[in-house]
């Protein structure tokens, strides 16, 4: 299939299409759409987070990590990005690197151990 399909329509159309593919667990197709959206609108947190999630679910963990770090560079208190980064690092077997991110995410959400 030509890349024209992934670039077709307005940003809002492509965002809706990317979410549909993500919800259908067609993560690779969602990635192809979202990469273009993120390139056009790099400051949009929601698009980067969905791209990171699509990378995570398709086992492209280094790419997920890169997107999550980009989000956190702009917004260090983005709770969900912090949690996802911790889980992404854990999934790569990098538990020591994951621990501070998971602790911060827990603190931000109020899920501290008793």
Short mmCIF file of C-alpha atoms in Angstrom, two decimals:
data_model
loop_
_atom_site.label_atom_id
_atom_site.label_comp_id
_atom_site.label_asym_id
_atom_site.label_seq_id
_atom_site.Cartn_x
_atom_site.Cartn_y
_atom_site.Cartn_z
CA UNK A 1 0.00 0.00 0.00
CA UNK A 2 1.30 3.44 -0.88
CA UNK A 3 2.21 5.91 1.85
CA UNK A 4 -0.36 8.27 0.36
CA UNK A 5 -3.04 6.52 2.42
CA UNK A 6 -1.23 7.32 5.66
CA UNK A 7 -0.81 10.96 4.70
CA UNK A 8 -4.35 11.46 3.35
CA UNK A 9 -6.70 13.97 4.98
CA UNK A 10 -6.40 16.64 7.60
CA UNK A 11 -4.44 16.18 10.80
CA UNK A 12 -7.75 15.53 12.59
CA UNK A 13 -8.70 12.86 10.02
CA UNK A 14 -5.34 11.13 10.41
CA UNK A 15 -5.54 11.34 14.22
CA UNK A 16 -8.96 9.65 14.14
CA UNK A 17 -7.70 7.01 11.72
CA UNK A 18 -4.60 6.35 13.86
CA UNK A 19 -6.78 5.88 16.95
CA UNK A 20 -9.04 3.46 15.07
CA UNK A 21 -6.06 1.37 14.00
CA UNK A 22 -4.61 1.48 17.51
CA UNK A 23 -7.93 0.41 19.04
CA UNK A 24 -8.07 -2.44 16.51
CA UNK A 25 -4.59 -3.51 17.68
CA UNK A 26 -3.13 -2.69 14.26
CA UNK A 27 -0.17 -1.02 15.92
CA UNK A 28 2.14 -0.96 12.90
CA UNK A 29 -0.46 0.87 10.81
CA UNK A 30 -1.10 3.31 13.65
CA UNK A 31 2.66 3.94 13.81
CA UNK A 32 2.81 4.77 10.10
CA UNK A 33 0.08 7.38 10.50
CA UNK A 34 1.32 8.78 13.81
CA UNK A 35 4.93 9.23 12.66
CA UNK A 36 3.73 11.76 10.09
CA UNK A 37 1.52 13.55 12.60
CA UNK A 38 4.31 13.80 15.16
CA UNK A 39 6.69 15.11 12.48
CA UNK A 40 4.16 17.82 11.56
CA UNK A 41 3.17 18.68 15.14
CA UNK A 42 6.08 17.70 17.43
CA UNK A 43 4.64 19.55 20.44
CA UNK A 44 1.40 17.53 20.54
CA UNK A 45 1.72 15.32 23.62
CA UNK A 46 -1.29 13.10 22.87
CA UNK A 47 0.07 12.11 19.46
CA UNK A 48 3.51 11.31 20.86
CA UNK A 49 2.02 9.26 23.69
CA UNK A 50 -0.13 7.24 21.30
CA UNK A 51 2.90 6.72 19.04
CA UNK A 52 4.92 5.54 22.06
CA UNK A 53 2.12 3.16 23.04
CA UNK A 54 1.93 1.78 19.49
CA UNK A 55 5.70 1.25 19.51
CA UNK A 56 5.46 -0.42 22.93
CA UNK A 57 2.69 -2.79 21.86
CA UNK A 58 4.56 -3.70 18.68
CA UNK A 59 7.73 -4.43 20.70
CA UNK A 60 9.67 -1.48 19.27
CA UNK A 61 10.84 -0.58 22.74
CA UNK A 62 13.76 1.70 21.87
CA UNK A 63 11.49 3.82 19.68
CA UNK A 64 8.87 3.92 22.45
CA UNK A 65 11.57 5.02 24.87
CA UNK A 66 12.70 7.81 22.51
CA UNK A 67 9.16 9.17 22.18
CA UNK A 68 8.55 9.02 25.92
CA UNK A 69 11.80 10.82 26.67
CA UNK A 70 10.82 13.52 24.15
CA UNK A 71 7.51 14.01 25.97
CA UNK A 72 9.22 14.15 29.37
CA UNK A 73 11.84 16.58 28.12
CA UNK A 74 9.04 19.06 27.39
CA UNK A 75 6.82 18.10 30.32
CA UNK A 76 8.69 16.37 33.17
CA UNK A 77 5.50 15.92 35.21
CA UNK A 78 3.55 14.07 32.49
CA UNK A 79 2.47 11.19 34.73
CA UNK A 80 1.49 8.68 32.06
CA UNK A 81 4.70 9.20 30.05
CA UNK A 82 6.70 8.66 33.25
CA UNK A 83 4.82 5.43 33.99
CA UNK A 84 5.17 4.18 30.42
CA UNK A 85 8.88 4.96 30.36
CA UNK A 86 9.35 2.94 33.52
CA UNK A 87 7.44 0.00 32.07
CA UNK A 88 9.27 0.26 28.76
CA UNK A 89 12.62 0.16 30.54
CA UNK A 90 11.45 -2.80 32.66
CA UNK A 91 10.39 -4.68 29.57
CA UNK A 92 13.92 -4.21 28.22
CA UNK A 93 15.34 -5.70 31.42
CA UNK A 94 16.62 -2.32 32.62
CA UNK A 95 15.01 -2.48 36.06
CA UNK A 96 17.48 -0.15 37.79
CA UNK A 97 16.76 2.59 35.23
CA UNK A 98 13.02 1.93 35.42
CA UNK A 99 12.70 2.16 39.21
CA UNK A 100 13.01 5.97 39.61
CA UNK A 101 10.47 6.58 36.84
CA UNK A 102 8.00 4.15 38.37
CA UNK A 103 8.46 5.71 41.83
CA UNK A 104 7.88 9.19 40.40
CA UNK A 105 4.78 8.01 38.53
CA UNK A 106 3.43 6.45 41.73
CA UNK A 107 4.11 9.63 43.70
CA UNK A 108 2.41 11.78 41.03
CA UNK A 109 -0.68 9.59 41.06
CA UNK A 110 -0.81 9.23 44.84
CA UNK A 111 -0.20 5.46 44.69
CA UNK A 112 2.53 5.44 47.29
CA UNK A 113 3.02 2.30 49.37
CA UNK A 114 1.47 2.43 52.84
#
